[in-house]
PDB file of N, CA and C in Angstrom:
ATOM      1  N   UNK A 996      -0.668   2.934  15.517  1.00  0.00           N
ATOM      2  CA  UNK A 996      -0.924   2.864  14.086  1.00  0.00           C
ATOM      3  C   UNK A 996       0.116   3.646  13.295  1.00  0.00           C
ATOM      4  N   UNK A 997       0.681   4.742  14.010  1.00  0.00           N
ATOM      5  CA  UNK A 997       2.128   5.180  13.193  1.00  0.00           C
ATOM      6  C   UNK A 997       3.085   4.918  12.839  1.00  0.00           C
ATOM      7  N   UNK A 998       2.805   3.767  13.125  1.00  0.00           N
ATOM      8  CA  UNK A 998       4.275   2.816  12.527  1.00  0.00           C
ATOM      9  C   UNK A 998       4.112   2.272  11.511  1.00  0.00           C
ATOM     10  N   UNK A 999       2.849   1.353  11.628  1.00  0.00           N
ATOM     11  CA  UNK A 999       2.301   0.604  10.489  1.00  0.00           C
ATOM     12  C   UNK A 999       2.110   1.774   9.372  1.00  0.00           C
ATOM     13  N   UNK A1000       1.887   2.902   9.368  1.00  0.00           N
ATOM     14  CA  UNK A1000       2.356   3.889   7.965  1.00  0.00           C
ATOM     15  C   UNK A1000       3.106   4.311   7.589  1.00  0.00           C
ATOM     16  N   UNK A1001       4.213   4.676   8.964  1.00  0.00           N
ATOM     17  CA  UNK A1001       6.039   4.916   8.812  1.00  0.00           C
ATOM     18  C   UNK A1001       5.976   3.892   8.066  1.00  0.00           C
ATOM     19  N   UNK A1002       6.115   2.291   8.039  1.00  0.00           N
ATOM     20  CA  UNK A1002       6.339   1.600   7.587  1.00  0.00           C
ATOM     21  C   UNK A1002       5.864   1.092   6.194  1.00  0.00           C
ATOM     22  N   UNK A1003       4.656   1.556   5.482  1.00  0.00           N
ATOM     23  CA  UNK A1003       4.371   1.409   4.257  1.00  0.00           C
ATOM     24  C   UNK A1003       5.153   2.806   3.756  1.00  0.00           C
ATOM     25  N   UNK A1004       4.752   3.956   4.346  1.00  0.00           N
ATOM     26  CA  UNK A1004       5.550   5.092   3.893  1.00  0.00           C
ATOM     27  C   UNK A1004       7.256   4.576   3.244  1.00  0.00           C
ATOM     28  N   UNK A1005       7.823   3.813   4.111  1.00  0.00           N
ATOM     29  CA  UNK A1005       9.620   3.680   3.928  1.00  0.00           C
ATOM     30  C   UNK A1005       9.246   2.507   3.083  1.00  0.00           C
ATOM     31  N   UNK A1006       8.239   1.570   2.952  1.00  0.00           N
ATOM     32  CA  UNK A1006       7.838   0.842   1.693  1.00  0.00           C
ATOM     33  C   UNK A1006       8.351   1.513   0.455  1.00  0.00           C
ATOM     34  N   UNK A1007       7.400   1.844   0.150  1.00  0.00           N
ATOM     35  CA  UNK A1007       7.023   3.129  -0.921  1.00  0.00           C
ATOM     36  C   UNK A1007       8.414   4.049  -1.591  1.00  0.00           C
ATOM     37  N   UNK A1008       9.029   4.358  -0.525  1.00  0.00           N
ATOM     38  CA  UNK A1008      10.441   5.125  -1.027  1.00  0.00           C
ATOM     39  C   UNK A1008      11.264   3.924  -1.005  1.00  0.00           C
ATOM     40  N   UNK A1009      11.482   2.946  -0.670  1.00  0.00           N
ATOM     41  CA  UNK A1009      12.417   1.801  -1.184  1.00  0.00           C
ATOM     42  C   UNK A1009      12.277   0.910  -2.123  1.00  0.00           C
ATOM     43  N   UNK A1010      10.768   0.943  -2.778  1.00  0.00           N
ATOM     44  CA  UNK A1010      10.238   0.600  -3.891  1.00  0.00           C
ATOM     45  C   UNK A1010      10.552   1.534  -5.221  1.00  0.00           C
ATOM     46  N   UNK A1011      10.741   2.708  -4.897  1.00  0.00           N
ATOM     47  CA  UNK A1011      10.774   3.964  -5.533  1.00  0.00           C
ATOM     48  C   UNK A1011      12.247   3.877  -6.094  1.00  0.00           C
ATOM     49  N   UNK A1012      12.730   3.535  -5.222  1.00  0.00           N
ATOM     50  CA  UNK A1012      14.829   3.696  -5.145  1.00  0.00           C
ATOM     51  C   UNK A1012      15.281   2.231  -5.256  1.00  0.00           C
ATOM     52  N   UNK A1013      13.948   1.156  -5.917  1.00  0.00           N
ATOM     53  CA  UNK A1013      14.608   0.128  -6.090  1.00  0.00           C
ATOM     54  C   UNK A1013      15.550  -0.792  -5.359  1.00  0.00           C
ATOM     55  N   UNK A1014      15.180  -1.045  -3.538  1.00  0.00           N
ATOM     56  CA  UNK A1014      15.584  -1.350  -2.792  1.00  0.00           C
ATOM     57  C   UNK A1014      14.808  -2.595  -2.132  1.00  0.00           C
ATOM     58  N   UNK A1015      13.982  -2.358  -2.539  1.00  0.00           N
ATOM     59  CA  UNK A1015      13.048  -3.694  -2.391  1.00  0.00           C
ATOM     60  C   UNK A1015      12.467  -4.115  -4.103  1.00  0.00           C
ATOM     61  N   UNK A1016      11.916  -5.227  -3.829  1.00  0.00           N
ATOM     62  CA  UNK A1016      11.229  -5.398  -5.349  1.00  0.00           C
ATOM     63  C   UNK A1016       9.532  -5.443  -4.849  1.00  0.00           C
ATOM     64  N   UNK A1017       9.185  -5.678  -6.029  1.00  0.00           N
ATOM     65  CA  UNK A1017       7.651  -5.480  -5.982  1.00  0.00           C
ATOM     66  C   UNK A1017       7.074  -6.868  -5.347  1.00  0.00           C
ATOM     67  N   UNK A1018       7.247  -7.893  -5.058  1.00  0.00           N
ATOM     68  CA  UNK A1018       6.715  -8.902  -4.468  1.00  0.00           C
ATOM     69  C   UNK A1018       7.032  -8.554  -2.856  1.00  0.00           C
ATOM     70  N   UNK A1019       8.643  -8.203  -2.176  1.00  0.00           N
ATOM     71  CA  UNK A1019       8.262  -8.106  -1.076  1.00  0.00           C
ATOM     72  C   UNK A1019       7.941  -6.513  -0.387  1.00  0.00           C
ATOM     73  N   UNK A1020       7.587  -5.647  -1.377  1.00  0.00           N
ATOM     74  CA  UNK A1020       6.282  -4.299  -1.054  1.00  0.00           C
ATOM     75  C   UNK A1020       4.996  -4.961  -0.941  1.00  0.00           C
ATOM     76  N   UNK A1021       4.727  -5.976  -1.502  1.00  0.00           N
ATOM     77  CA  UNK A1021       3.142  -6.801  -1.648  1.00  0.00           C
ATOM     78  C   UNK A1021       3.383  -7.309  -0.478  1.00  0.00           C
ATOM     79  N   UNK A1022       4.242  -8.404  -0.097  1.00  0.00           N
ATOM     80  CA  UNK A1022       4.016  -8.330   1.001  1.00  0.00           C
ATOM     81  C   UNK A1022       3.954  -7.559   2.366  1.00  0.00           C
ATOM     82  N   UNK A1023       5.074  -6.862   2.273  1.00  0.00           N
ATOM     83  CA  UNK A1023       5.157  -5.776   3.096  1.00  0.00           C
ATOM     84  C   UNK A1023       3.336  -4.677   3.656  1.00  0.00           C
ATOM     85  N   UNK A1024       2.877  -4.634   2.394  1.00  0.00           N
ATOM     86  CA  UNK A1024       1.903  -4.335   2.374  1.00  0.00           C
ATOM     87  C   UNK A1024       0.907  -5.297   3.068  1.00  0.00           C
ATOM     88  N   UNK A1025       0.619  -6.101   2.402  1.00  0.00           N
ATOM     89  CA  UNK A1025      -0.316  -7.086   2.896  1.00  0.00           C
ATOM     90  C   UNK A1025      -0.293  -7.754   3.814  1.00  0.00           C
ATOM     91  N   UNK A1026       0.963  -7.366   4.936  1.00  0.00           N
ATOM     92  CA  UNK A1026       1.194  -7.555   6.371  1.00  0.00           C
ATOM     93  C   UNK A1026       0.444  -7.115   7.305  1.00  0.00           C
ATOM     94  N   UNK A1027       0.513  -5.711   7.370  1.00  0.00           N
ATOM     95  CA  UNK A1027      -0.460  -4.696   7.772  1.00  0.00           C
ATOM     96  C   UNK A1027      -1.282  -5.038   8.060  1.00  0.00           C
ATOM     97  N   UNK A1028      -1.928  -6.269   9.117  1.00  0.00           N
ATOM     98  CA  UNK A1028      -2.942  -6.507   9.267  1.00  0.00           C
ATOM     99  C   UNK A1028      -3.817  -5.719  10.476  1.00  0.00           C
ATOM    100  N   UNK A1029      -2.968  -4.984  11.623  1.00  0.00           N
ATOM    101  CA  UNK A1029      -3.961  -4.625  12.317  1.00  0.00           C
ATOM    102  C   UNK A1029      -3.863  -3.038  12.275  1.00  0.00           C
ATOM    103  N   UNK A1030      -3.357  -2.741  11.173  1.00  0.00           N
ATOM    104  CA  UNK A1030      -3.886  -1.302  10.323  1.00  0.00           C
ATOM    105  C   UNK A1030      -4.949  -1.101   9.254  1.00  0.00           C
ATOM    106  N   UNK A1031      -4.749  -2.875   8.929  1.00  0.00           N
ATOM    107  CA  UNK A1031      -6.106  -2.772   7.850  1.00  0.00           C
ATOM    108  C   UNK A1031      -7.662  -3.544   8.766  1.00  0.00           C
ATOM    109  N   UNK A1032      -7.662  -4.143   9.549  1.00  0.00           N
ATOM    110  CA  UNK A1032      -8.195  -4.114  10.636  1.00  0.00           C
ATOM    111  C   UNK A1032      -9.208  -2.807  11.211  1.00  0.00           C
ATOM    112  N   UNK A1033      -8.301  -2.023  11.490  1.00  0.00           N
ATOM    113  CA  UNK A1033      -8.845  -0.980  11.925  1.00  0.00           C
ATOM    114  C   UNK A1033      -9.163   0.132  11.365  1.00  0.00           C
ATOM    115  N   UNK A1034      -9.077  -0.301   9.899  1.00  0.00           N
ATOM    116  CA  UNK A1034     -10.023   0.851   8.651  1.00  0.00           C
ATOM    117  C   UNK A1034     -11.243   0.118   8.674  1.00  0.00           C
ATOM    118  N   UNK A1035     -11.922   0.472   7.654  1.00  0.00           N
ATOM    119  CA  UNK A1035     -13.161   0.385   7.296  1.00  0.00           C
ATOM    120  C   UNK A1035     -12.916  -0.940   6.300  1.00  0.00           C
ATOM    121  N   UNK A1036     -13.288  -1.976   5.872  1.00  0.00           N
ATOM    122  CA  UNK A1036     -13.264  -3.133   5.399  1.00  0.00           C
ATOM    123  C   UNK A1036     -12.792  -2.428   3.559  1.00  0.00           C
ATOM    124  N   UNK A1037     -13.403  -1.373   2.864  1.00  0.00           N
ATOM    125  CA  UNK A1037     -13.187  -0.737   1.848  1.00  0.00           C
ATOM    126  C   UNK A1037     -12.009  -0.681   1.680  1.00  0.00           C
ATOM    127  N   UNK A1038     -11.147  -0.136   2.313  1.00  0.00           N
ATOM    128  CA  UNK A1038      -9.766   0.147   2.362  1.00  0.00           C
ATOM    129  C   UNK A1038      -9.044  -0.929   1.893  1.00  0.00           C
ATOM    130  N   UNK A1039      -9.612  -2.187   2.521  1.00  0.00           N
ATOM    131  CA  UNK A1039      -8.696  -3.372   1.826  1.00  0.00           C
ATOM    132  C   UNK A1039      -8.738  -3.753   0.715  1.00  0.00           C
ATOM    133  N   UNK A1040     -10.078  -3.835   0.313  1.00  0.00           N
ATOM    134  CA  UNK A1040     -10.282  -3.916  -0.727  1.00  0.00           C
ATOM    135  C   UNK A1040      -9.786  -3.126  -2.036  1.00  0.00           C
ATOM    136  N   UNK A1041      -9.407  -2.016  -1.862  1.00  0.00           N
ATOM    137  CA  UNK A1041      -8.888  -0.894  -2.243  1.00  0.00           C
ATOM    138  C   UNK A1041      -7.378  -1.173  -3.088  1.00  0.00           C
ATOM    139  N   UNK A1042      -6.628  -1.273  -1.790  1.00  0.00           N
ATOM    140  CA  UNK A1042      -5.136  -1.843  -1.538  1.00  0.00           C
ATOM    141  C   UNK A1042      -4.627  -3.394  -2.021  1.00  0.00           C
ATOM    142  N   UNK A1043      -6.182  -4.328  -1.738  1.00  0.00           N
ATOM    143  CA  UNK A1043      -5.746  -5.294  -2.532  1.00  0.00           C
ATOM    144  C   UNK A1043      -6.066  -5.335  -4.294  1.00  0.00           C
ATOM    145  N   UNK A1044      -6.851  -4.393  -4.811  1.00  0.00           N
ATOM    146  CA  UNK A1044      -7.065  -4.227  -5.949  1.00  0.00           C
ATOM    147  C   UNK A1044      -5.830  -3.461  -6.811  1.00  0.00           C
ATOM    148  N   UNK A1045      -5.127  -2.708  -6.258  1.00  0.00           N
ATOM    149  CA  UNK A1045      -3.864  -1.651  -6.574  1.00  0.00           C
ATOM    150  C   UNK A1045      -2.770  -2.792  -6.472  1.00  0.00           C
ATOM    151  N   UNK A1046      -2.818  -3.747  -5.417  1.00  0.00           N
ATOM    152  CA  UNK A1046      -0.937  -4.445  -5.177  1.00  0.00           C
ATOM    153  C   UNK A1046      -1.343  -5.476  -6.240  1.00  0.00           C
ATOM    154  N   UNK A1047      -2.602  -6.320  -6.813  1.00  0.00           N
ATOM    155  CA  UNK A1047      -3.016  -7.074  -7.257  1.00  0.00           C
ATOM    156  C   UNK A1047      -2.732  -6.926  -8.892  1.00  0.00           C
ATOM    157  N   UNK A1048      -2.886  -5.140  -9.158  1.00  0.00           N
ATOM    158  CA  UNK A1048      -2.417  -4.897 -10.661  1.00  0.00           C
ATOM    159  C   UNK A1048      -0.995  -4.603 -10.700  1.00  0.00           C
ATOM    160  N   UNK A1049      -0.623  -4.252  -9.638  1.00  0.00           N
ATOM    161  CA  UNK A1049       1.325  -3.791  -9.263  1.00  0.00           C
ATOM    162  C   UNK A1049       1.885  -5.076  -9.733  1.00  0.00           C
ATOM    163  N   UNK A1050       1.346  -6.039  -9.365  1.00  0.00           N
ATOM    164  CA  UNK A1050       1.925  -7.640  -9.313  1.00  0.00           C
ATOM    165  C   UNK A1050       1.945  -8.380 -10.810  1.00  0.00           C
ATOM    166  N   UNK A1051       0.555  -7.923 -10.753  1.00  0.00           N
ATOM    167  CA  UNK A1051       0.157  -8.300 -12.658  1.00  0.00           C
ATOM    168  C   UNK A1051       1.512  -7.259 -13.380  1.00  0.00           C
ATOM    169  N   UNK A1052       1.617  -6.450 -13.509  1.00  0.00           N
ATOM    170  CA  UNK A1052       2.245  -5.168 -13.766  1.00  0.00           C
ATOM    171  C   UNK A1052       3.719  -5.502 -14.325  1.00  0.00           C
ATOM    172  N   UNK A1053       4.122  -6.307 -13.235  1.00  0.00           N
ATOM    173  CA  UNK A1053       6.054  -6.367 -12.809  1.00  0.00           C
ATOM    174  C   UNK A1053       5.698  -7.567 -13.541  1.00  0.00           C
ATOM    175  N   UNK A1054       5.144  -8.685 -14.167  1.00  0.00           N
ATOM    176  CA  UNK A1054       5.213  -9.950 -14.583  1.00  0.00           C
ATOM    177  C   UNK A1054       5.239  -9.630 -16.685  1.00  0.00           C
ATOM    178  N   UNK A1055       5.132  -7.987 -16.996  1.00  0.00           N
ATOM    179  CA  UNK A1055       5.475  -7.685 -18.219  1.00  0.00           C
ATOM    180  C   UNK A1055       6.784  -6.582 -18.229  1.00  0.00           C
ATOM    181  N   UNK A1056       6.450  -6.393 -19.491  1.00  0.00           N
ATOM    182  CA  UNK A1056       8.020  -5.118 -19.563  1.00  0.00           C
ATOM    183  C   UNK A1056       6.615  -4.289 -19.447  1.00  0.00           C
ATOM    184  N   UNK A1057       7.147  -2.521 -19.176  1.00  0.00           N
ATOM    185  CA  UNK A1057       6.842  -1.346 -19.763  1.00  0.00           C
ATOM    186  C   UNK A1057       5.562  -1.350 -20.806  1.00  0.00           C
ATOM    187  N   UNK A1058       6.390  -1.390 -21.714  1.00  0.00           N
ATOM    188  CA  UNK A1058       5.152  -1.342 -23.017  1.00  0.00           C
ATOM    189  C   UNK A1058       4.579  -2.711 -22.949  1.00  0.00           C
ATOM    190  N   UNK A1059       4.704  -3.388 -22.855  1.00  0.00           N
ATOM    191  CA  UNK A1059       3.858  -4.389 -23.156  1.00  0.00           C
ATOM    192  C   UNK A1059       2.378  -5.073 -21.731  1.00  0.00           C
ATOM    193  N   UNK A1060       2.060  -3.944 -20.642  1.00  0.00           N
ATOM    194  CA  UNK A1060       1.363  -3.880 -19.591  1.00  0.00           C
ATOM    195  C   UNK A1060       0.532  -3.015 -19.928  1.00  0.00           C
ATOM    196  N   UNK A1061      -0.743  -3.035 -19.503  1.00  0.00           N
ATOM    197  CA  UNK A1061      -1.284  -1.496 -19.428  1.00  0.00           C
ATOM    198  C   UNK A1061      -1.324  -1.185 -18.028  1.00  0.00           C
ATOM    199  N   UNK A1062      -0.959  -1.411 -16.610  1.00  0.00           N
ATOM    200  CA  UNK A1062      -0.841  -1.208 -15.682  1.00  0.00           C
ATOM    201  C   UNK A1062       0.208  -0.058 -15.479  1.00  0.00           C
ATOM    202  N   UNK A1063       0.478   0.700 -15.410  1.00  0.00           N
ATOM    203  CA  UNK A1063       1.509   1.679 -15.135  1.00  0.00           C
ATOM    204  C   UNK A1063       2.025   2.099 -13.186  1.00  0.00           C
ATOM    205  N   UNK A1064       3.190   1.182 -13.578  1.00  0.00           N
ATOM    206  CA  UNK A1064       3.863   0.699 -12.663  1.00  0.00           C
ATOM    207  C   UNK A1064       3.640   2.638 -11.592  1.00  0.00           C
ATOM    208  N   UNK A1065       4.464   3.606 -12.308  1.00  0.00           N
ATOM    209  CA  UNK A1065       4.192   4.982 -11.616  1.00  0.00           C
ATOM    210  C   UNK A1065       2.949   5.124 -11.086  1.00  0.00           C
ATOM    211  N   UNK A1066       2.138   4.508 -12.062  1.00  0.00           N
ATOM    212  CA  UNK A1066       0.741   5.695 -11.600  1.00  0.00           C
ATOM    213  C   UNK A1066       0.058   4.531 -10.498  1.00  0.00           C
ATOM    214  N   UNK A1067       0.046   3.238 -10.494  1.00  0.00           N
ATOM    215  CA  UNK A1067      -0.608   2.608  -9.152  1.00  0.00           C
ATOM    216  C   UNK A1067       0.681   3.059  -7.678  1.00  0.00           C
ATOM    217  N   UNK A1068       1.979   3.319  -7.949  1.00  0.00           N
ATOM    218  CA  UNK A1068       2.287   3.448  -7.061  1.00  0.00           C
ATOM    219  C   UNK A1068       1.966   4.951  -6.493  1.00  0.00           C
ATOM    220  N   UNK A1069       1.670   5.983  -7.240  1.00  0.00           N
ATOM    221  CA  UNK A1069       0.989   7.299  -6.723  1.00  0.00           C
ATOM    222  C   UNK A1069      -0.551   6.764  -6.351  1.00  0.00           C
ATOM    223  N   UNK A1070      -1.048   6.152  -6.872  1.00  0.00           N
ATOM    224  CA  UNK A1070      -2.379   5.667  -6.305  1.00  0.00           C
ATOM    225  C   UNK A1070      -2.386   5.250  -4.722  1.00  0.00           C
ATOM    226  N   UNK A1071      -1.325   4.130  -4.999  1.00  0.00           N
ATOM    227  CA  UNK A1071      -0.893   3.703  -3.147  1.00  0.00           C
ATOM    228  C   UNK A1071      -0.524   4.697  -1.837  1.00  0.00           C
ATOM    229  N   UNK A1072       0.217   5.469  -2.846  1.00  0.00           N
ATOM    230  CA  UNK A1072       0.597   6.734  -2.028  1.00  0.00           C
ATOM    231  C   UNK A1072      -0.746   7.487  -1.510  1.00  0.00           C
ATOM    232  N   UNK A1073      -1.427   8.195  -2.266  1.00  0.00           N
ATOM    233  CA  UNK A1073      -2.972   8.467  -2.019  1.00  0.00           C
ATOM    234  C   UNK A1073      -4.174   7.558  -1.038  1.00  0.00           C
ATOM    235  N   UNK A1074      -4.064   6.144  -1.465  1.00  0.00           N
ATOM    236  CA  UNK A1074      -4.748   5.263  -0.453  1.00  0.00           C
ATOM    237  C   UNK A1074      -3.956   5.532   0.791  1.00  0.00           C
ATOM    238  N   UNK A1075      -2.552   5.732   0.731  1.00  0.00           N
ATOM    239  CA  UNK A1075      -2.195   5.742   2.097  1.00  0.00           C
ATOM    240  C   UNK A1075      -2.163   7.075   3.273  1.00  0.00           C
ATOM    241  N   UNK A1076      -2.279   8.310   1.842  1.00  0.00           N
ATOM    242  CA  UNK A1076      -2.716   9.306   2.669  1.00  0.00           C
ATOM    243  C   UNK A1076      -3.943   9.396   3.389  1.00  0.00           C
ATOM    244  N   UNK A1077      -5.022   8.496   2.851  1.00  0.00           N
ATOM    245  CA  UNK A1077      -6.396   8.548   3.326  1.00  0.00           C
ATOM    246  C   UNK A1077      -6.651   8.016   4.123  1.00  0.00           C
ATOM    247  N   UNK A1078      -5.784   6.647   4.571  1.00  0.00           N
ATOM    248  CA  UNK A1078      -5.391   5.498   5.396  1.00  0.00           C
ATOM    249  C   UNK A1078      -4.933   6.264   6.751  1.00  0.00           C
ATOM    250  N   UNK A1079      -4.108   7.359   6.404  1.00  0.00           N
ATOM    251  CA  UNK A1079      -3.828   8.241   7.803  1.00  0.00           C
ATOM    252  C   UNK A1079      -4.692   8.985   8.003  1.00  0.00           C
ATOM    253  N   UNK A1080      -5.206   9.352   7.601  1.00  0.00           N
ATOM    254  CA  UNK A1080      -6.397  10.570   8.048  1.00  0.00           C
ATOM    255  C   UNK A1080      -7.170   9.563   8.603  1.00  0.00           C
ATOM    256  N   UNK A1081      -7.968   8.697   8.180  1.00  0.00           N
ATOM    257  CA  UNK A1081      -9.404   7.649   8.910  1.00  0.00           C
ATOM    258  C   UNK A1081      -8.336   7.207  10.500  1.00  0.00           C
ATOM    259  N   UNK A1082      -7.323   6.620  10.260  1.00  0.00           N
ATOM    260  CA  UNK A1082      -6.411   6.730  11.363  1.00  0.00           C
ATOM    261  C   UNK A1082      -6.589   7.197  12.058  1.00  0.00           C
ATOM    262  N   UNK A1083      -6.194   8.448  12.105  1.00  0.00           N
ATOM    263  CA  UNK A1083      -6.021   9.854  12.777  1.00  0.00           C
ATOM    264  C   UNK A1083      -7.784  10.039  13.208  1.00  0.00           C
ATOM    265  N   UNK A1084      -8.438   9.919  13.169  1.00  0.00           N
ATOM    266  CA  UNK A1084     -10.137  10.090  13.225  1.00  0.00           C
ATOM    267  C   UNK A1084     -10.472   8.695  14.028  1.00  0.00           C
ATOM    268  N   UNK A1085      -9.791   7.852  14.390  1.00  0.00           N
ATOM    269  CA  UNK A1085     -10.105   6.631  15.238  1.00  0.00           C
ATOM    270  C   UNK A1085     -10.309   7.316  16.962  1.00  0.00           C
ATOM    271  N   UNK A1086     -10.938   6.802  17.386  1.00  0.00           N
ATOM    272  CA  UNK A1086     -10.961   6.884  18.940  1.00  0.00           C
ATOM    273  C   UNK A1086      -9.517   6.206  19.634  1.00  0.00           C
ATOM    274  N   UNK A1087      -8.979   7.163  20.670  1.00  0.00           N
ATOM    275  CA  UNK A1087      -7.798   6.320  20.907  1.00  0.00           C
ATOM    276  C   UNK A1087      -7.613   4.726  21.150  1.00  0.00           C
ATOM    277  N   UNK A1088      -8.584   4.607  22.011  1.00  0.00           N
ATOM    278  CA  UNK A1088      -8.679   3.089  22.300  1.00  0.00           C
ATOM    279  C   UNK A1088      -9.018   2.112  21.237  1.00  0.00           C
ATOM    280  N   UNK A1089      -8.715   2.287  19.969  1.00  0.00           N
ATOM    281  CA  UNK A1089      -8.524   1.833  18.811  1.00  0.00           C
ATOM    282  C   UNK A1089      -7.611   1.276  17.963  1.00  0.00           C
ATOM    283  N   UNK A1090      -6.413   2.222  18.676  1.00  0.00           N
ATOM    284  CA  UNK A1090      -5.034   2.217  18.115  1.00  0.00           C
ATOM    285  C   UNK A1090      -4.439   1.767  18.698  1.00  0.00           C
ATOM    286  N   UNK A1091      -3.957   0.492  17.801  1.00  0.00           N
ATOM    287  CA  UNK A1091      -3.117  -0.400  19.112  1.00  0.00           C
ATOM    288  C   UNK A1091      -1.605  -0.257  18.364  1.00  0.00           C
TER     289      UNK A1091
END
């Protein structure tokens, strides 16, 4: 499972540094299937509610969104710290 968060983690900072765009972080994200799998069904729901306004978000300018492009991506950041901890709290034979 440490990869699959290395890997949203290096998401996240290449989204940040404008190295990816926001459609393929959505996907990138919404790849993750047997990390989101092995949370609690909430979690997705979570993550798809945050990439779902990210997406809405990038389809205006700045001012003219009320989605704030910064603050869902500190949100993601946060889902994903919590995402490692429930992780980290799995039984090994869990983590594939």
């Amino acid at each position: 499972m440490l990869k699959f968060i290395e890997e949203l983690q290096q998401s996240l900072q290449d989204l940040s540094a404008e190295q990816i765009n926001i459609t393929l972080f959505c996907k990138i994200w919404r790849g993750q299937t047997k990390l989101l799998i092995a949370l609690p069904p909430q979690f997705r729901e979570v993550m798809e509610n945050l990439l779902s306004r990210l997406e809405s978000g990038s389809l205006f300018t700045e001012e003219s969104c009320s989605f704030s492009q910064e603050d869902l991506i500190a949100q993601l950041r946060m889902w994903l710290d919590k995402a490692n901890a429930a992780v980290t709290r799995l039984p090994p034979g869990e983590i594939v």
